[in-house]
mmCIF file of C-alpha atoms in Angstrom:
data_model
loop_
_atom_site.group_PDB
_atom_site.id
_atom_site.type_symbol
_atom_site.label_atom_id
_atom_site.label_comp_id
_atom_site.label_asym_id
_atom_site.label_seq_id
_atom_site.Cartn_x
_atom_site.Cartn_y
_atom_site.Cartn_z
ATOM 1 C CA UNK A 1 28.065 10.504 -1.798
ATOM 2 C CA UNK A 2 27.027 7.297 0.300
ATOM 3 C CA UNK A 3 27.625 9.552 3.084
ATOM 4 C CA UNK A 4 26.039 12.347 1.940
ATOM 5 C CA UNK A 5 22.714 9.824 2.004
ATOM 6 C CA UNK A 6 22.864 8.927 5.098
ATOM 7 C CA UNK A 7 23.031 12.408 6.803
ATOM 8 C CA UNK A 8 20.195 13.214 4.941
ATOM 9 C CA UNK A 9 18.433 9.937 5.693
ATOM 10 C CA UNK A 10 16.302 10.131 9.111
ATOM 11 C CA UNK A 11 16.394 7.121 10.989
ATOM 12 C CA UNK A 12 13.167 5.870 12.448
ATOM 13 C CA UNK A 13 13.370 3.684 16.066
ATOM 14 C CA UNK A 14 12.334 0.433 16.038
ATOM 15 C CA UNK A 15 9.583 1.586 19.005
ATOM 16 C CA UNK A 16 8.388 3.966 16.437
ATOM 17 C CA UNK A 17 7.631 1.624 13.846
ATOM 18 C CA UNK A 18 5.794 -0.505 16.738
ATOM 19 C CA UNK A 19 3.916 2.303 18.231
ATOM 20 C CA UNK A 20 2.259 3.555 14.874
ATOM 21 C CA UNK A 21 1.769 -0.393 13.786
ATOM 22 C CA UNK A 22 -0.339 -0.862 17.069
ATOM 23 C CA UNK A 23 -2.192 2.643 16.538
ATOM 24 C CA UNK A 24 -3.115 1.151 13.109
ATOM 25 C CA UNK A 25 -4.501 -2.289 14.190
ATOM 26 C CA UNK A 26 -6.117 0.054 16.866
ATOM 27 C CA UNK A 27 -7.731 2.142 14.535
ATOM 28 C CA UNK A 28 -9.272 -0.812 12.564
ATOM 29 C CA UNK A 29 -10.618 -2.315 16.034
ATOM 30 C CA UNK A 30 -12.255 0.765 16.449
ATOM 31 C CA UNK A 31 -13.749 1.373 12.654
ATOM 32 C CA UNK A 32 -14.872 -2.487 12.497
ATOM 33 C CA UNK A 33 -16.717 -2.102 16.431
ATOM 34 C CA UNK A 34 -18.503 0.806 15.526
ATOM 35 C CA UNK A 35 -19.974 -0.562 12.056
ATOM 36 C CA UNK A 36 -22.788 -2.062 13.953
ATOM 37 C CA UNK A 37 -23.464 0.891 15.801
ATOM 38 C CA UNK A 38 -26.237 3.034 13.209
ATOM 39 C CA UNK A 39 -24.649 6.164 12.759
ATOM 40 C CA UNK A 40 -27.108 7.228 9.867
ATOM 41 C CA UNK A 41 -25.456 8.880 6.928
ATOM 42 C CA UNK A 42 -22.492 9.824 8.560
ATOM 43 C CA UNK A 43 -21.273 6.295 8.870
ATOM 44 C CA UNK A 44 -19.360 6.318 5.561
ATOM 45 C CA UNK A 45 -17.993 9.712 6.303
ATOM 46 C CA UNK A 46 -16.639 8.571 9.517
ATOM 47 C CA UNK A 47 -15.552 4.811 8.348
ATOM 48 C CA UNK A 48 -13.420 6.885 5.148
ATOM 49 C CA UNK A 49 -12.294 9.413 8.059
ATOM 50 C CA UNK A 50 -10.512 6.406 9.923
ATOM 51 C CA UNK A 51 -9.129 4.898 6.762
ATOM 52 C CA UNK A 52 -8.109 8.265 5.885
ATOM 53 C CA UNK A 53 -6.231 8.691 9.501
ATOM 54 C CA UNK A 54 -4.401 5.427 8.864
ATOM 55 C CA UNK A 55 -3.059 6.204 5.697
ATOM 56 C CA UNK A 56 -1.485 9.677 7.221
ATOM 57 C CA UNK A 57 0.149 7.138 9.334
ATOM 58 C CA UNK A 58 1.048 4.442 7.100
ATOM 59 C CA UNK A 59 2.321 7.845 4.403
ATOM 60 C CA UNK A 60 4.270 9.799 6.993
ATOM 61 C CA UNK A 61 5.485 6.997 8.830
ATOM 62 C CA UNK A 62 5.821 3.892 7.093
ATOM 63 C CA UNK A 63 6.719 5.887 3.829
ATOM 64 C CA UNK A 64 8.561 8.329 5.682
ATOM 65 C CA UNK A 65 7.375 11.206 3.270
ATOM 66 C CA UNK A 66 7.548 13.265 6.684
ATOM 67 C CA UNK A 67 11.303 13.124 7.075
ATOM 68 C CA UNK A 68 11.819 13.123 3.116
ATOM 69 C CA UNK A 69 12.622 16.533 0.961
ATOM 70 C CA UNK A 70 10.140 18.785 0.876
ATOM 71 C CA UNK A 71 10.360 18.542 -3.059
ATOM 72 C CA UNK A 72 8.331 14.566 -1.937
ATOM 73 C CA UNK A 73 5.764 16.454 -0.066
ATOM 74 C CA UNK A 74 5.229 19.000 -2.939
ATOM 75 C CA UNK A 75 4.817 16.147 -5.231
ATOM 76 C CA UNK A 76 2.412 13.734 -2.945
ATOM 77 C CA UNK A 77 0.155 16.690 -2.526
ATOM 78 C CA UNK A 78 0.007 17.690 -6.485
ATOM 79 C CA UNK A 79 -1.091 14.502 -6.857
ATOM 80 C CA UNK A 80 -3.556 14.244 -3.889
ATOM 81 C CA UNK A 81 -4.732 17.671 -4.836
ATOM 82 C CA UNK A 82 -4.997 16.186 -8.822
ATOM 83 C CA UNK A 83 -7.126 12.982 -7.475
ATOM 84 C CA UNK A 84 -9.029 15.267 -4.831
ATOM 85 C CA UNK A 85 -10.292 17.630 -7.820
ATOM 86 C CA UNK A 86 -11.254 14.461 -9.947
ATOM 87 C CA UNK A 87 -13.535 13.016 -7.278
ATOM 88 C CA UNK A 88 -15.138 16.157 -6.491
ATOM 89 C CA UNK A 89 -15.625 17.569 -10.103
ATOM 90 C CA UNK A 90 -17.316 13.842 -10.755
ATOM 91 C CA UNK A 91 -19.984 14.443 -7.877
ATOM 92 C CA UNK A 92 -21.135 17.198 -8.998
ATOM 93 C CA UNK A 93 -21.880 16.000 -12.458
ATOM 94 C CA UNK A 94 -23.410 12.743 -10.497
ATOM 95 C CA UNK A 95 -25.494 15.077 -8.221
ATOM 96 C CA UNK A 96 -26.738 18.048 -10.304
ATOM 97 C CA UNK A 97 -27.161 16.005 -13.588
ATOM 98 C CA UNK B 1 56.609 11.956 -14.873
ATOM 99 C CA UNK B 2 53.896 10.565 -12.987
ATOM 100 C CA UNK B 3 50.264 10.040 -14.781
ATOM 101 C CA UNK B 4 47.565 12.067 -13.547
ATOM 102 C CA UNK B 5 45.427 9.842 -12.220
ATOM 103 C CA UNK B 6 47.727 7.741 -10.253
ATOM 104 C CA UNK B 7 46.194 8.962 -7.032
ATOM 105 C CA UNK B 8 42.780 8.103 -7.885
ATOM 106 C CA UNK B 9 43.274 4.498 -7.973
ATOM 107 C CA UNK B 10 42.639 4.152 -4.310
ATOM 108 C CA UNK B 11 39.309 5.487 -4.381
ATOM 109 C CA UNK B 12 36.203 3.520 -5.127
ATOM 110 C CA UNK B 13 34.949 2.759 -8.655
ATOM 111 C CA UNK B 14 31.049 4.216 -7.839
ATOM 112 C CA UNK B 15 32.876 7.009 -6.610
ATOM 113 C CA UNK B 16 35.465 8.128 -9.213
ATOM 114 C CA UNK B 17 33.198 7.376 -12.172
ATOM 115 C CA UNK B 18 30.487 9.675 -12.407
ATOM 116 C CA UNK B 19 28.573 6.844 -14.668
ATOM 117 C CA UNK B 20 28.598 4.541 -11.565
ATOM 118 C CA UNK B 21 27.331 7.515 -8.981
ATOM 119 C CA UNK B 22 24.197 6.504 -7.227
ATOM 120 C CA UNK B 23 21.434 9.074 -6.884
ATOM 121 C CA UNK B 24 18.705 7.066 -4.246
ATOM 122 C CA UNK B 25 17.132 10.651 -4.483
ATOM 123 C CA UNK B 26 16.552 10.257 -8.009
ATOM 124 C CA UNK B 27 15.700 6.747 -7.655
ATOM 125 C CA UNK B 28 13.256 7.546 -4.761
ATOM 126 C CA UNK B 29 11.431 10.492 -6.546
ATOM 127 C CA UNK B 30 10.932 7.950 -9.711
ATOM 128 C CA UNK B 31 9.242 5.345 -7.614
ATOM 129 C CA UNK B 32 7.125 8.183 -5.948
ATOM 130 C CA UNK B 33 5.907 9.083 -9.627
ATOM 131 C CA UNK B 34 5.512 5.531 -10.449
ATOM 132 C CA UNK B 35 3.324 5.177 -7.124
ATOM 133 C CA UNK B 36 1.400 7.861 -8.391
ATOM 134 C CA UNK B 37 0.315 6.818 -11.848
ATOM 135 C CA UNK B 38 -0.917 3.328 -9.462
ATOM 136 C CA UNK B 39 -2.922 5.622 -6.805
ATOM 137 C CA UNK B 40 -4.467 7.176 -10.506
ATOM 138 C CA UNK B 41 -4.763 3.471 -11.429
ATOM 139 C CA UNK B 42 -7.037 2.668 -8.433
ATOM 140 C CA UNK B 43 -8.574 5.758 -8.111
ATOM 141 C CA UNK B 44 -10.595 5.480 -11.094
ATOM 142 C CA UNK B 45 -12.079 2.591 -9.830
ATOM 143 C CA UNK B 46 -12.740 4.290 -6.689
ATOM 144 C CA UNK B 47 -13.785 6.817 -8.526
ATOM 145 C CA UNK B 48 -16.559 4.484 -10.235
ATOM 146 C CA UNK B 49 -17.436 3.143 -7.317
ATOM 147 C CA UNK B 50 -18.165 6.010 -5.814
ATOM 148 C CA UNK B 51 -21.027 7.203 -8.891
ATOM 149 C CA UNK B 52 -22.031 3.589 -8.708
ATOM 150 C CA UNK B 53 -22.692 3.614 -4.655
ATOM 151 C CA UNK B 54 -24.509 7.066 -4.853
ATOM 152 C CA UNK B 55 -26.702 5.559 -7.745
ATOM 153 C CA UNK B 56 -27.564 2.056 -5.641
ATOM 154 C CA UNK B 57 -27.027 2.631 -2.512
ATOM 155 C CA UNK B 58 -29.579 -0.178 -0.726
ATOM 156 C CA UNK B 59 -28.186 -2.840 -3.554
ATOM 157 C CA UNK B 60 -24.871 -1.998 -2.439
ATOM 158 C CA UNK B 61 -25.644 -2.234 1.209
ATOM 159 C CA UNK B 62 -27.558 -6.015 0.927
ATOM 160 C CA UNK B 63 -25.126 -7.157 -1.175
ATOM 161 C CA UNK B 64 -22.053 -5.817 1.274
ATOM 162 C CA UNK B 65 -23.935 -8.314 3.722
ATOM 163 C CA UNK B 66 -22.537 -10.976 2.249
ATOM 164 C CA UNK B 67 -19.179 -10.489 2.480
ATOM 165 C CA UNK B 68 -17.524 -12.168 5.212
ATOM 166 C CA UNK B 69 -16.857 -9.492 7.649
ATOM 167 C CA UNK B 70 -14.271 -11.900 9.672
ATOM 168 C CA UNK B 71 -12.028 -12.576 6.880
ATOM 169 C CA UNK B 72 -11.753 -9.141 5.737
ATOM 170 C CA UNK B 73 -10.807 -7.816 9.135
ATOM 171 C CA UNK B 74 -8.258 -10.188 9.591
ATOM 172 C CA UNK B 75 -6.923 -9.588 6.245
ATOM 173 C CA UNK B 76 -6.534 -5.672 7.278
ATOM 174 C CA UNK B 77 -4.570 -6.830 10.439
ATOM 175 C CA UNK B 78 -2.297 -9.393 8.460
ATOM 176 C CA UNK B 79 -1.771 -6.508 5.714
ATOM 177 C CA UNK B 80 -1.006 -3.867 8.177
ATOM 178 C CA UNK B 81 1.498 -6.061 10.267
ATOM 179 C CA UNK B 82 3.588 -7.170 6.652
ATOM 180 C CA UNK B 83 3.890 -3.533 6.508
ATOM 181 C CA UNK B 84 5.312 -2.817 9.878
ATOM 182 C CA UNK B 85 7.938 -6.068 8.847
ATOM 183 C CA UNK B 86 8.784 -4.216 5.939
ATOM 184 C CA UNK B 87 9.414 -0.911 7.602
ATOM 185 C CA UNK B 88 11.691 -2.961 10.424
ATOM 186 C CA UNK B 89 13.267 -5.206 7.774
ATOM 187 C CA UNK B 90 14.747 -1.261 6.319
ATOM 188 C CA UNK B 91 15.726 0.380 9.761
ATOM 189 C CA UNK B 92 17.667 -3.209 10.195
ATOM 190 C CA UNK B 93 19.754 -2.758 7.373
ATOM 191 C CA UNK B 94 20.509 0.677 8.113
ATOM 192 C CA UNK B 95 21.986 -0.159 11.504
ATOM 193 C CA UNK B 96 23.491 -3.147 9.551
ATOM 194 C CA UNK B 97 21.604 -5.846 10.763
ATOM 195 C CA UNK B 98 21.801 -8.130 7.731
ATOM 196 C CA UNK B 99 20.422 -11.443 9.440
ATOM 197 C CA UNK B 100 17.465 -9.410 11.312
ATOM 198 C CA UNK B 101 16.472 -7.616 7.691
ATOM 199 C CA UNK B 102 16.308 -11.116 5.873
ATOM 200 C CA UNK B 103 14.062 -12.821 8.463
ATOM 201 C CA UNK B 104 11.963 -9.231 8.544
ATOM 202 C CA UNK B 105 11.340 -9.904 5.070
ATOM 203 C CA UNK B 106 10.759 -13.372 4.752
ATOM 204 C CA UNK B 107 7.797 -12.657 7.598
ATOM 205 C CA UNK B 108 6.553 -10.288 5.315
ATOM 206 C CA UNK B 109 6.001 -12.939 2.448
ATOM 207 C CA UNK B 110 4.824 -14.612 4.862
ATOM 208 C CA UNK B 111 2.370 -12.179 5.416
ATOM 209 C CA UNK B 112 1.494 -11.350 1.991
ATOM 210 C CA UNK B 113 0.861 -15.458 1.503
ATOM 211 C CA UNK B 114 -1.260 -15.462 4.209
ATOM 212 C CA UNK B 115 -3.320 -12.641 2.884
ATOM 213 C CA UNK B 116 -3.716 -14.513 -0.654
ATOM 214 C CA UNK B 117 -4.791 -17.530 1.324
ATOM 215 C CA UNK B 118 -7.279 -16.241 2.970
ATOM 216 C CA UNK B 119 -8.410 -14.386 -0.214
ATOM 217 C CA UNK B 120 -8.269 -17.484 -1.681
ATOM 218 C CA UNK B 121 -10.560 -19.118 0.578
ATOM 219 C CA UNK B 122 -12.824 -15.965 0.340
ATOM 220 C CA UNK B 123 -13.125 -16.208 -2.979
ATOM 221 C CA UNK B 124 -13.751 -19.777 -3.504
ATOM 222 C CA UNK B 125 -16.706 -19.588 -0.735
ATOM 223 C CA UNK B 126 -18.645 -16.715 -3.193
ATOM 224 C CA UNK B 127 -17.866 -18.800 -6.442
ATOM 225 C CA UNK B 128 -19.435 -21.912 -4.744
ATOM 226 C CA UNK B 129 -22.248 -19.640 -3.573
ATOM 227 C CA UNK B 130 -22.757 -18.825 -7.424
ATOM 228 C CA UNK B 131 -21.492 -15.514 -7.141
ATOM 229 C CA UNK B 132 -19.094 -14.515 -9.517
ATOM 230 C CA UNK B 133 -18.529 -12.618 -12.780
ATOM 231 C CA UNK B 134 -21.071 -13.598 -15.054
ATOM 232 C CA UNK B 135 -22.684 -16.419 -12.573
ATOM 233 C CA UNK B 136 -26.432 -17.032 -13.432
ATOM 234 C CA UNK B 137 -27.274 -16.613 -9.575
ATOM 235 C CA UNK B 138 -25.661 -13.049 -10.148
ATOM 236 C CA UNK B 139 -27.186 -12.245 -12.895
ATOM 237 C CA UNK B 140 -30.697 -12.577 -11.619
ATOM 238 C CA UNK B 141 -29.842 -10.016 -9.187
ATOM 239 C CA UNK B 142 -30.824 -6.141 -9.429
ATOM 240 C CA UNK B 143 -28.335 -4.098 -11.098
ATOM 241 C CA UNK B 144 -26.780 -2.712 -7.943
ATOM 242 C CA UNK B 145 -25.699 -5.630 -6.830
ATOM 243 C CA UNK B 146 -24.493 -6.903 -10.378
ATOM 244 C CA UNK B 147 -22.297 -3.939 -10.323
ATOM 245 C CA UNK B 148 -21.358 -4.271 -6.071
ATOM 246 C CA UNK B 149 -20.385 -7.673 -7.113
ATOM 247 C CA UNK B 150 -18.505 -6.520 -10.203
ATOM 248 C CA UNK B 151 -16.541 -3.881 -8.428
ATOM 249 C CA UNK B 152 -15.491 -5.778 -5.866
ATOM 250 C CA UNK B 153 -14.027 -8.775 -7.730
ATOM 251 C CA UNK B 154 -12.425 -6.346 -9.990
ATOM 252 C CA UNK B 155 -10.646 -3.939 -7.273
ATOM 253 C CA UNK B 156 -9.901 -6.641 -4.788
ATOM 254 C CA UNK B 157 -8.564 -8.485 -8.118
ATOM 255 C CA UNK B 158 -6.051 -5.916 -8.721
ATOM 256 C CA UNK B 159 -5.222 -5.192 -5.732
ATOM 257 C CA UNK B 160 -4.456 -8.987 -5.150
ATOM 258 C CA UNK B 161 -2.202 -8.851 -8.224
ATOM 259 C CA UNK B 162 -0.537 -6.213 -6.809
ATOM 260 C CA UNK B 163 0.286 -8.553 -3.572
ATOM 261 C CA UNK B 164 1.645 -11.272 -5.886
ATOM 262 C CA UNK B 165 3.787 -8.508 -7.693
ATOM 263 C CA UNK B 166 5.294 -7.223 -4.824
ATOM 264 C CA UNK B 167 5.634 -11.169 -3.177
ATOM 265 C CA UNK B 168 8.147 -11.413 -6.061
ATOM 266 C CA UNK B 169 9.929 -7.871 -5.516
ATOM 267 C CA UNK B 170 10.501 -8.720 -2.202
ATOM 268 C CA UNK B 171 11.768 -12.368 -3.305
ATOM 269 C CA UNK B 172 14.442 -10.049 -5.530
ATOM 270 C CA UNK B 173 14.875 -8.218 -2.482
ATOM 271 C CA UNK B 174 16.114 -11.055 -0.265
ATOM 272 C CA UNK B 175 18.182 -12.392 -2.759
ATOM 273 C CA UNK B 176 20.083 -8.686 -3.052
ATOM 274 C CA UNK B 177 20.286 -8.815 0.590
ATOM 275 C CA UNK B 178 21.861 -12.158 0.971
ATOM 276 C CA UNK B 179 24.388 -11.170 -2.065
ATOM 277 C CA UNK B 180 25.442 -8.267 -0.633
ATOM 278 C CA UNK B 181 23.827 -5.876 -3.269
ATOM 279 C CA UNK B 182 21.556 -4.204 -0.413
ATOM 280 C CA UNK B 183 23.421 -2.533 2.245
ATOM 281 C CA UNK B 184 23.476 -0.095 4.769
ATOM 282 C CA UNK B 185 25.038 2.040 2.617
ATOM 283 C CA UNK B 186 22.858 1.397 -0.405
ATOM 284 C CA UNK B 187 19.806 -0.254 0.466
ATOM 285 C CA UNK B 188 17.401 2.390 -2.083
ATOM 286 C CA UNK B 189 16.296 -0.488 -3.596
ATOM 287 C CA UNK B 190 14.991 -2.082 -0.685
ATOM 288 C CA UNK B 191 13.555 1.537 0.174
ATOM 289 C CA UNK B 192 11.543 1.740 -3.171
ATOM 290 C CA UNK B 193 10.698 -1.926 -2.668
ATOM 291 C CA UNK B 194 9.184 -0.275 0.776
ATOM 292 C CA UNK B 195 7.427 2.099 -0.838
ATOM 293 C CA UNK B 196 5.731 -0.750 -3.580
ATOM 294 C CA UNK B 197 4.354 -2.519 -0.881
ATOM 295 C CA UNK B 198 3.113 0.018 1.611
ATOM 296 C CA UNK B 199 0.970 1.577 -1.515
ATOM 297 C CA UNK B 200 -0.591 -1.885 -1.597
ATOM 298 C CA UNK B 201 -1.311 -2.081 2.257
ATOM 299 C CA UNK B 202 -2.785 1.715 1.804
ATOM 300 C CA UNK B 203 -4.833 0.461 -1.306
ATOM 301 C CA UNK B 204 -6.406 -2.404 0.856
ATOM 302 C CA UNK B 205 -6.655 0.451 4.092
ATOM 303 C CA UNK B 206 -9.543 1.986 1.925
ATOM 304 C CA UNK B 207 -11.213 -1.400 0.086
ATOM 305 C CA UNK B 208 -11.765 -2.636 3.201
ATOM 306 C CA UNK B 209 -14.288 -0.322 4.555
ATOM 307 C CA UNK B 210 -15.640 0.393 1.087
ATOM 308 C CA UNK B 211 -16.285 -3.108 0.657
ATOM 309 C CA UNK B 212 -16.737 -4.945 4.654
ATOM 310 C CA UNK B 213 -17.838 -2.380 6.525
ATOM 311 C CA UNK B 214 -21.303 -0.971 4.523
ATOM 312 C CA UNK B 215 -24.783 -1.575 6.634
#
């Protein structure tokens, strides 16, 4: 059974770990230097578009839903999906009110 | 006559007893489901913050201008690199590196302290500015920052509690580790631990811009 575990278990390098820690402290160099430049309207959207590009990294990586079951992925995106629907059923009871 | 299950003695107790059998599958699908009913959790207060920002937009933006841009960047960094210990602290174990997974976690507390520090400091620089919950300075303000203000002690409140609650699962943790109870053959617990506290670092990865970065 133990072993059965670990065949199934992907191991993730050390390096790995390193290389998507450093693209993540990158990302938030990059989303805190371009706060002062005025993007307009679109700053938000692009400021939620980094965070969003972090947490596939921090999900697939540091959570290692991308080497999990599928049934894991299944179940992360019901729930996204669940979340997404709230948020976007809300706006449009906020906008068209 | 021989009894029948003479020949099982040699085999291991988790592994002859089908009460003792160890499913981290299982175990790792209930912490995902746990994880979700937290990412519900904080996403109705994202969600409110989101109906609140399209209502008061400019309060929210001059009231953002007081955060302190400095301490919540550095925050993000400390945050992100307690995640990265965690993460190493669990391929350690599973090359059975005992000693290199304790110190990985014990920087990762570490971490976490640091971050309620400087929180800590953070906080107690708006309080003695006479903005908090409640704060007559506060409450002379328009509504839109009343409710910036609000929001942002309330979701950066949780989400600290959530650093002190996983300080202490990763104090459990360690002590499994030292006793043996985590180890490269069973270390799910230390997995789901994972898990706990890279929710909290992907909580923060959205608060931060939500809350530092508005102009």
């Amino acid at each position: 059974m133990t072993d059965n575990h670990n065949k199934e278990h992907h191991l993730i390098g050390y390096g790995t770990y390193f290389m998507i820690w450093l693209s993540l402290i990158s990302l938030t160099v990059l989303t805190v230097s371009i706060a002062g430049v005025n993007f307009g309207s679109i700053a938000l959207l692009i400021a939620l578009l980094i965070a969003a590009i972090k947490s596939g990294l921090v999900i697939n990586y540091f959570m290692h839903i991308k080497f999990d079951d599928i049934i894991f992925k299944i179940f992360f995106l019901v729930a996204m999906a669940t979340l997404f629907a709230i948020f976007v059923l809300t706006s449009f009871d906020i906008f068209f009110r | 006559m021989s009894k029948p299950n003479e020949g099982v003695e040699k085999v291991p107790l988790h592994l002859a007893d089908p009460h003792h059998h160890k499913d981290a599958i299982g175990a790792k699908m209930g912490m995902w489901l746990f994880l979700f009913t937290e990412l519900l959790l904080f996403g109705g207060l994202f969600l409110l913050y989101m109906a609140y920002r399209l209502q008061y937009t400019q309060d929210f933006v001059i009231a953002a201008k007081e955060l302190n841009l400095m301490m919540g960047t550095i925050n993000t960094i400390v945050l992100l690199t307690s995640s990265l210990t965690m993460a190493l602290s669990i391929a350690a174990i599973q090359r059975n590196k005992k000693t290199l997974a304790i110190w990985m976690l014990v920087v990762t507390v570490a971490f976490a302290l640091a971050f309620m520090v400087i929180k800590y400091f953070e906080w107690t620089a708006k309080i003695h500015h006479g903005i908090y919950p409640g704060s007559p300075d506060l409450l002379n303000m328009p509504n839109g920052e009343i409710i910036f203000y609000g929001m942002y002690y309330s979701m950066t409140g949780l989400h600290a509690l959530h650093v002190i609650i996983g300080v202490v699962i990763i104090l459990f943790m360690l002590v499994f580790l030292i006793r043996d109870k985590i180890t490269q053959h069973d270390y799910i617990k230390l997995e789901n631990a994972g898990l706990y506290w890279h929710l909290v670092d992907l909580i923060w990865i959205f608060l931060y811009p939500l809350f530092y970065l508005i102009h």
